[in-house]
Amino acid sequence: GEQVEQRPPHLSVREGDSAFIICTYTDSATAYFYWYKQEPGAGLQLLMSVFSNVDRKEEQGLTVLLNKKDKRLSLNLTAAHPGDSAVYFCAVSIASSSFSKLVFGQGTSLSVVP
Amino acid sequence: GPKVLQIPSHQIIDMGQMVTLNCDPVSNHLYFYWYKQILGQQMEFLVNFYNGKVMEKSKLFKDQFSVERPDGSYFTLKIQPTALEDSAVYFCASSLEYEQYFGPGTRLTVL
Protein backbone atom coordinates (compact mmCIF):
# COMPACT_ATOMS: atom_id res chain seq x y z
CA GLY A 1 0.00 0.00 0.00
CA GLU A 2 0.85 3.68 -0.03
CA GLN A 3 3.86 4.72 2.03
CA VAL A 4 4.74 8.28 2.96
CA GLU A 5 8.12 9.38 4.23
CA GLN A 6 8.53 12.81 5.79
CA ARG A 7 11.69 14.67 6.71
CA PRO A 8 13.22 16.14 8.66
CA PRO A 9 11.74 14.80 11.90
CA HIS A 10 12.94 17.88 13.76
CA LEU A 11 13.63 21.38 12.48
CA SER A 12 14.76 24.50 14.28
CA VAL A 13 14.84 27.86 12.53
CA ARG A 14 15.27 31.45 13.63
CA GLU A 15 12.36 33.85 13.51
CA GLY A 16 12.09 35.35 10.03
CA ASP A 17 13.81 32.42 8.32
CA SER A 18 12.13 29.83 6.11
CA ALA A 19 11.28 26.29 7.14
CA PHE A 20 11.20 23.56 4.52
CA ILE A 21 9.57 20.15 4.96
CA ILE A 22 9.42 17.41 2.37
CA CYS A 23 7.37 14.26 1.89
CA THR A 24 7.73 11.48 -0.63
CA TYR A 25 5.05 8.98 -1.49
CA THR A 26 5.00 5.73 -3.42
CA ASP A 27 1.66 5.33 -5.17
CA SER A 28 1.40 7.16 -8.49
CA ALA A 29 -2.40 7.04 -8.19
CA THR A 30 -2.26 9.42 -5.24
CA ALA A 31 -4.53 12.31 -6.06
CA TYR A 32 -5.01 14.49 -2.99
CA PHE A 33 -2.38 16.04 -0.78
CA TYR A 34 -2.69 17.81 2.55
CA TRP A 35 -0.63 19.61 5.13
CA TYR A 36 -1.75 19.68 8.75
CA LYS A 37 -0.43 21.52 11.80
CA GLN A 38 -0.71 20.10 15.29
CA GLU A 39 -0.15 22.23 18.35
CA PRO A 40 0.18 20.63 21.81
CA GLY A 41 -3.15 19.36 23.10
CA ALA A 42 -4.96 20.34 19.92
CA GLY A 43 -6.26 18.47 16.92
CA LEU A 44 -4.80 18.61 13.46
CA GLN A 45 -5.47 21.91 11.78
CA LEU A 46 -5.80 21.67 8.02
CA LEU A 47 -3.35 24.17 6.51
CA MET A 48 -3.68 23.47 2.84
CA SER A 49 -5.06 20.92 0.42
CA VAL A 50 -3.69 20.39 -3.05
CA PHE A 51 -5.11 18.31 -5.82
CA SER A 52 -2.96 16.45 -8.30
CA ASN A 53 -3.63 18.90 -11.14
CA VAL A 54 -1.80 21.65 -9.22
CA ASP A 55 2.00 22.01 -9.07
CA ARG A 56 2.23 24.99 -6.76
CA LYS A 57 -0.07 26.66 -4.27
CA GLU A 58 0.59 29.67 -2.06
CA GLU A 59 -1.50 30.89 0.83
CA GLN A 60 -0.66 33.20 3.73
CA GLY A 61 3.08 32.64 3.88
CA LEU A 62 2.87 28.95 2.97
CA THR A 63 4.01 27.46 -0.33
CA VAL A 64 3.22 23.90 -1.31
CA LEU A 65 5.02 22.31 -4.25
CA LEU A 66 3.94 19.06 -5.83
CA ASN A 67 6.29 17.12 -8.10
CA LYS A 68 4.29 14.19 -9.40
CA LYS A 69 7.14 12.82 -11.46
CA ASP A 70 9.33 12.42 -8.38
CA LYS A 71 6.33 11.76 -6.09
CA ARG A 72 7.39 14.58 -3.81
CA LEU A 73 5.40 17.11 -1.83
CA SER A 74 6.92 20.00 0.05
CA LEU A 75 5.86 22.76 2.40
CA ASN A 76 7.77 25.99 2.76
CA LEU A 77 6.95 28.43 5.55
CA THR A 78 8.38 31.81 4.72
CA ALA A 79 9.25 34.29 7.46
CA ALA A 80 8.52 31.85 10.28
CA HIS A 81 7.50 33.23 13.66
CA PRO A 82 7.28 31.56 17.10
CA GLY A 83 3.57 30.91 16.64
CA ASP A 84 4.48 28.53 13.81
CA SER A 85 6.16 26.19 16.31
CA ALA A 86 4.21 22.92 16.10
CA VAL A 87 4.28 19.47 14.54
CA TYR A 88 3.52 19.44 10.82
CA PHE A 89 2.15 16.42 9.00
CA CYS A 90 1.74 15.71 5.34
CA ALA A 91 -1.07 13.38 4.34
CA VAL A 92 -2.12 11.90 1.03
CA SER A 93 -5.04 9.95 -0.33
CA ILE A 94 -5.76 8.07 -3.50
CA ALA A 95 -9.27 9.43 -3.24
CA SER A 96 -11.01 6.93 -5.43
CA SER A 97 -14.00 8.00 -3.37
CA SER A 98 -14.91 10.87 -1.09
CA PHE A 99 -14.19 8.80 1.99
CA SER A 100 -10.72 7.64 1.09
CA LYS A 101 -8.39 7.20 4.03
CA LEU A 102 -5.45 9.50 4.61
CA VAL A 103 -1.93 8.11 4.81
CA PHE A 104 0.26 10.31 7.00
CA GLY A 105 3.91 11.15 7.15
CA GLN A 106 5.78 10.77 10.42
CA GLY A 107 5.58 14.46 11.28
CA THR A 108 8.11 17.27 11.59
CA SER A 109 8.51 19.05 14.90
CA LEU A 110 9.25 22.68 14.02
CA SER A 111 10.72 25.06 16.56
CA VAL A 112 10.96 28.74 15.67
CA VAL A 113 13.44 30.51 17.90
CA PRO A 114 13.05 34.28 18.52
CA GLY B 1 -12.23 26.31 10.51
CA PRO B 2 -14.79 23.59 11.19
CA LYS B 3 -14.56 22.09 14.67
CA VAL B 4 -14.66 18.46 15.65
CA LEU B 5 -14.99 17.73 19.36
CA GLN B 6 -13.90 14.60 21.22
CA ILE B 7 -14.93 13.40 24.66
CA PRO B 8 -13.17 12.57 26.90
CA SER B 9 -9.73 14.05 26.34
CA HIS B 10 -8.14 11.38 28.51
CA GLN B 11 -9.32 7.95 29.57
CA ILE B 12 -7.56 5.46 31.83
CA ILE B 13 -8.96 1.97 31.91
CA ASP B 14 -8.03 -1.49 33.10
CA MET B 15 -7.24 -4.13 30.52
CA GLY B 16 -10.29 -6.17 29.61
CA GLN B 17 -12.80 -3.42 30.30
CA MET B 18 -14.91 -1.72 27.68
CA VAL B 19 -14.33 1.85 26.58
CA THR B 20 -16.34 4.18 24.35
CA LEU B 21 -14.71 7.17 22.70
CA ASN B 22 -17.06 9.91 21.58
CA CYS B 23 -16.78 12.26 18.64
CA ASP B 24 -18.97 15.21 17.80
CA PRO B 25 -18.32 15.79 14.07
CA VAL B 26 -18.93 18.92 12.04
CA SER B 27 -22.70 19.25 11.75
CA ASN B 28 -23.17 18.96 7.99
CA HIS B 29 -20.43 16.41 7.36
CA LEU B 30 -21.29 13.04 5.90
CA TYR B 31 -18.14 10.96 6.32
CA PHE B 32 -16.56 10.00 9.59
CA TYR B 33 -13.20 8.48 10.46
CA TRP B 34 -11.09 7.17 13.31
CA TYR B 35 -7.30 7.23 13.33
CA LYS B 36 -4.86 5.88 15.90
CA GLN B 37 -1.53 7.36 16.91
CA ILE B 38 0.83 5.51 19.20
CA LEU B 39 3.32 7.81 20.91
CA GLY B 40 6.17 8.68 18.57
CA GLN B 41 4.65 6.88 15.59
CA GLN B 42 2.69 7.81 12.50
CA MET B 43 -1.02 8.39 12.62
CA GLU B 44 -2.77 5.38 11.11
CA PHE B 45 -6.21 4.93 9.65
CA LEU B 46 -8.62 2.67 11.50
CA VAL B 47 -12.03 2.96 9.87
CA ASN B 48 -14.38 5.19 7.92
CA PHE B 49 -18.14 5.37 8.15
CA TYR B 50 -20.86 6.70 5.90
CA ASN B 51 -24.61 6.46 5.86
CA GLY B 52 -24.64 4.15 8.85
CA LYS B 53 -22.09 1.73 7.48
CA VAL B 54 -18.40 0.97 7.71
CA MET B 55 -16.97 1.63 4.24
CA GLU B 56 -13.37 0.62 4.83
CA LYS B 57 -11.32 -0.61 7.76
CA SER B 58 -7.65 -1.32 8.26
CA LYS B 59 -5.99 -4.32 9.82
CA LEU B 60 -5.68 -2.27 13.01
CA PHE B 61 -9.46 -2.30 13.34
CA LYS B 62 -9.67 -5.51 15.32
CA ASP B 63 -12.79 -7.55 15.98
CA GLN B 64 -12.97 -5.93 19.42
CA PHE B 65 -13.57 -2.54 17.78
CA SER B 66 -16.92 -1.22 16.64
CA VAL B 67 -18.26 2.12 15.45
CA GLU B 68 -21.70 3.63 15.24
CA ARG B 69 -23.53 6.92 15.02
CA PRO B 70 -27.05 6.34 16.31
CA ASP B 71 -29.58 8.92 15.12
CA GLY B 72 -27.04 11.59 14.21
CA SER B 73 -25.62 11.81 17.71
CA TYR B 74 -22.01 11.16 18.63
CA PHE B 75 -19.88 9.05 16.32
CA THR B 76 -18.44 6.47 18.69
CA LEU B 77 -15.57 4.03 18.76
CA LYS B 78 -16.09 1.18 21.18
CA ILE B 79 -13.36 -1.22 22.23
CA GLN B 80 -14.50 -4.34 24.05
CA PRO B 81 -12.45 -5.80 25.61
CA THR B 82 -9.46 -3.47 25.71
CA ALA B 83 -5.88 -4.71 25.47
CA LEU B 84 -2.58 -3.11 26.49
CA GLU B 85 -1.70 -2.40 22.85
CA ASP B 86 -4.81 -0.26 22.51
CA SER B 87 -3.06 2.50 24.47
CA ALA B 88 -2.75 5.39 22.03
CA VAL B 89 -4.30 8.70 21.05
CA TYR B 90 -7.42 8.22 18.96
CA PHE B 91 -8.38 10.96 16.56
CA CYS B 92 -11.79 11.39 15.04
CA ALA B 93 -12.25 13.20 11.74
CA SER B 94 -15.16 14.18 9.55
CA SER B 95 -15.52 15.42 6.00
CA LEU B 96 -18.13 16.70 3.60
CA GLU B 97 -16.07 15.61 0.63
CA TYR B 98 -12.30 15.17 0.56
CA GLU B 99 -10.93 17.52 3.24
CA GLN B 100 -10.93 15.82 6.61
CA TYR B 101 -11.19 17.89 9.80
CA PHE B 102 -9.80 16.42 12.98
CA GLY B 103 -10.68 16.56 16.64
CA PRO B 104 -8.11 17.06 19.41
CA GLY B 105 -7.90 13.35 20.16
CA THR B 106 -8.63 11.12 23.14
CA ARG B 107 -5.62 9.76 24.95
CA LEU B 108 -6.45 6.20 26.00
CA THR B 109 -4.29 4.45 28.56
CA VAL B 110 -4.94 0.76 29.17
CA LEU B 111 -3.37 -0.56 32.37
XYZ file of C-alpha atoms in Angstrom:
225
model
C 0.000 0.000 0.000
C 0.853 3.679 -0.030
C 3.864 4.725 2.031
C 4.739 8.277 2.961
C 8.122 9.384 4.226
C 8.531 12.810 5.792
C 11.686 14.670 6.706
C 13.224 16.139 8.662
C 11.743 14.799 11.899
C 12.942 17.883 13.764
C 13.631 21.376 12.482
C 14.757 24.496 14.283
C 14.842 27.863 12.533
C 15.266 31.453 13.628
C 12.357 33.850 13.515
C 12.090 35.351 10.034
C 13.808 32.420 8.324
C 12.131 29.828 6.106
C 11.282 26.293 7.138
C 11.195 23.562 4.520
C 9.570 20.146 4.960
C 9.416 17.412 2.370
C 7.369 14.256 1.886
C 7.728 11.485 -0.631
C 5.047 8.977 -1.494
C 5.002 5.733 -3.421
C 1.662 5.333 -5.171
C 1.403 7.158 -8.490
C -2.401 7.041 -8.194
C -2.257 9.423 -5.237
C -4.527 12.314 -6.058
C -5.013 14.491 -2.992
C -2.379 16.045 -0.783
C -2.691 17.809 2.548
C -0.625 19.615 5.132
C -1.748 19.679 8.748
C -0.434 21.520 11.803
C -0.710 20.096 15.288
C -0.151 22.231 18.352
C 0.181 20.629 21.805
C -3.153 19.358 23.097
C -4.965 20.342 19.922
C -6.257 18.472 16.923
C -4.801 18.606 13.462
C -5.472 21.910 11.778
C -5.798 21.669 8.017
C -3.348 24.166 6.514
C -3.677 23.470 2.839
C -5.061 20.923 0.421
C -3.688 20.395 -3.053
C -5.112 18.306 -5.824
C -2.957 16.454 -8.303
C -3.630 18.903 -11.137
C -1.800 21.648 -9.217
C 1.999 22.012 -9.066
C 2.227 24.986 -6.764
C -0.070 26.662 -4.275
C 0.593 29.670 -2.062
C -1.502 30.894 0.835
C -0.661 33.199 3.732
C 3.085 32.635 3.882
C 2.867 28.947 2.970
C 4.014 27.459 -0.330
C 3.221 23.896 -1.314
C 5.015 22.314 -4.252
C 3.942 19.064 -5.834
C 6.288 17.122 -8.096
C 4.288 14.190 -9.402
C 7.143 12.821 -11.464
C 9.325 12.424 -8.382
C 6.330 11.761 -6.094
C 7.393 14.584 -3.810
C 5.397 17.106 -1.833
C 6.919 20.001 0.048
C 5.864 22.762 2.400
C 7.769 25.993 2.763
C 6.955 28.426 5.553
C 8.384 31.806 4.716
C 9.252 34.288 7.462
C 8.521 31.848 10.280
C 7.498 33.234 13.661
C 7.280 31.564 17.103
C 3.568 30.912 16.635
C 4.478 28.527 13.815
C 6.157 26.187 16.306
C 4.214 22.918 16.100
C 4.279 19.474 14.536
C 3.521 19.445 10.817
C 2.153 16.418 9.001
C 1.737 15.713 5.343
C -1.066 13.376 4.337
C -2.119 11.895 1.026
C -5.038 9.954 -0.328
C -5.758 8.073 -3.501
C -9.274 9.432 -3.244
C -11.010 6.931 -5.432
C -14.003 8.000 -3.375
C -14.913 10.868 -1.087
C -14.191 8.804 1.994
C -10.718 7.639 1.090
C -8.395 7.203 4.027
C -5.449 9.498 4.607
C -1.934 8.113 4.813
C 0.256 10.314 6.996
C 3.913 11.148 7.155
C 5.775 10.769 10.423
C 5.578 14.461 11.276
C 8.107 17.275 11.585
C 8.512 19.048 14.900
C 9.246 22.675 14.025
C 10.718 25.060 16.558
C 10.962 28.740 15.675
C 13.439 30.508 17.895
C 13.047 34.281 18.519
C -12.234 26.306 10.508
C -14.788 23.585 11.187
C -14.562 22.095 14.665
C -14.658 18.456 15.646
C -14.987 17.725 19.357
C -13.897 14.603 21.222
C -14.934 13.403 24.656
C -13.171 12.567 26.898
C -9.727 14.052 26.342
C -8.139 11.383 28.512
C -9.317 7.946 29.571
C -7.555 5.459 31.827
C -8.964 1.970 31.907
C -8.035 -1.491 33.100
C -7.239 -4.126 30.516
C -10.292 -6.165 29.611
C -12.801 -3.418 30.301
C -14.910 -1.716 27.681
C -14.330 1.854 26.582
C -16.342 4.184 24.348
C -14.712 7.171 22.705
C -17.064 9.915 21.583
C -16.776 12.258 18.642
C -18.974 15.215 17.798
C -18.318 15.789 14.071
C -18.933 18.915 12.037
C -22.699 19.246 11.749
C -23.172 18.956 7.988
C -20.428 16.410 7.361
C -21.287 13.044 5.898
C -18.144 10.958 6.319
C -16.558 10.003 9.595
C -13.195 8.476 10.463
C -11.091 7.167 13.308
C -7.297 7.230 13.332
C -4.863 5.880 15.905
C -1.532 7.364 16.907
C 0.829 5.507 19.198
C 3.318 7.813 20.908
C 6.166 8.682 18.569
C 4.652 6.879 15.591
C 2.689 7.805 12.504
C -1.022 8.392 12.623
C -2.771 5.380 11.115
C -6.212 4.935 9.649
C -8.624 2.669 11.500
C -12.033 2.960 9.869
C -14.377 5.191 7.916
C -18.139 5.369 8.153
C -20.857 6.700 5.899
C -24.613 6.456 5.860
C -24.637 4.153 8.853
C -22.087 1.729 7.476
C -18.400 0.966 7.706
C -16.974 1.629 4.243
C -13.365 0.621 4.833
C -11.322 -0.605 7.758
C -7.647 -1.324 8.255
C -5.991 -4.320 9.823
C -5.679 -2.273 13.014
C -9.464 -2.301 13.338
C -9.666 -5.511 15.323
C -12.795 -7.550 15.978
C -12.967 -5.934 19.417
C -13.572 -2.540 17.776
C -16.921 -1.220 16.640
C -18.259 2.120 15.451
C -21.697 3.631 15.237
C -23.529 6.916 15.025
C -27.046 6.343 16.315
C -29.581 8.925 15.120
C -27.041 11.592 14.210
C -25.621 11.811 17.711
C -22.008 11.157 18.625
C -19.879 9.051 16.318
C -18.445 6.474 18.686
C -15.571 4.026 18.759
C -16.092 1.178 21.178
C -13.360 -1.217 22.231
C -14.500 -4.342 24.052
C -12.450 -5.805 25.606
C -9.462 -3.474 25.708
C -5.877 -4.710 25.468
C -2.580 -3.113 26.488
C -1.700 -2.404 22.850
C -4.813 -0.259 22.510
C -3.063 2.500 24.470
C -2.754 5.392 22.030
C -4.296 8.696 21.047
C -7.425 8.223 18.958
C -8.380 10.962 16.559
C -11.793 11.393 15.045
C -12.251 13.204 11.737
C -15.160 14.177 9.549
C -15.523 15.416 6.001
C -18.127 16.696 3.597
C -16.068 15.605 0.625
C -12.297 15.173 0.557
C -10.929 17.519 3.242
C -10.931 15.824 6.613
C -11.192 17.894 9.798
C -9.803 16.421 12.983
C -10.684 16.564 16.636
C -8.108 17.061 19.405
C -7.899 13.354 20.161
C -8.627 11.115 23.139
C -5.615 9.758 24.951
C -6.446 6.198 25.999
C -4.289 4.450 28.557
C -4.935 0.757 29.172
C -3.371 -0.564 32.371
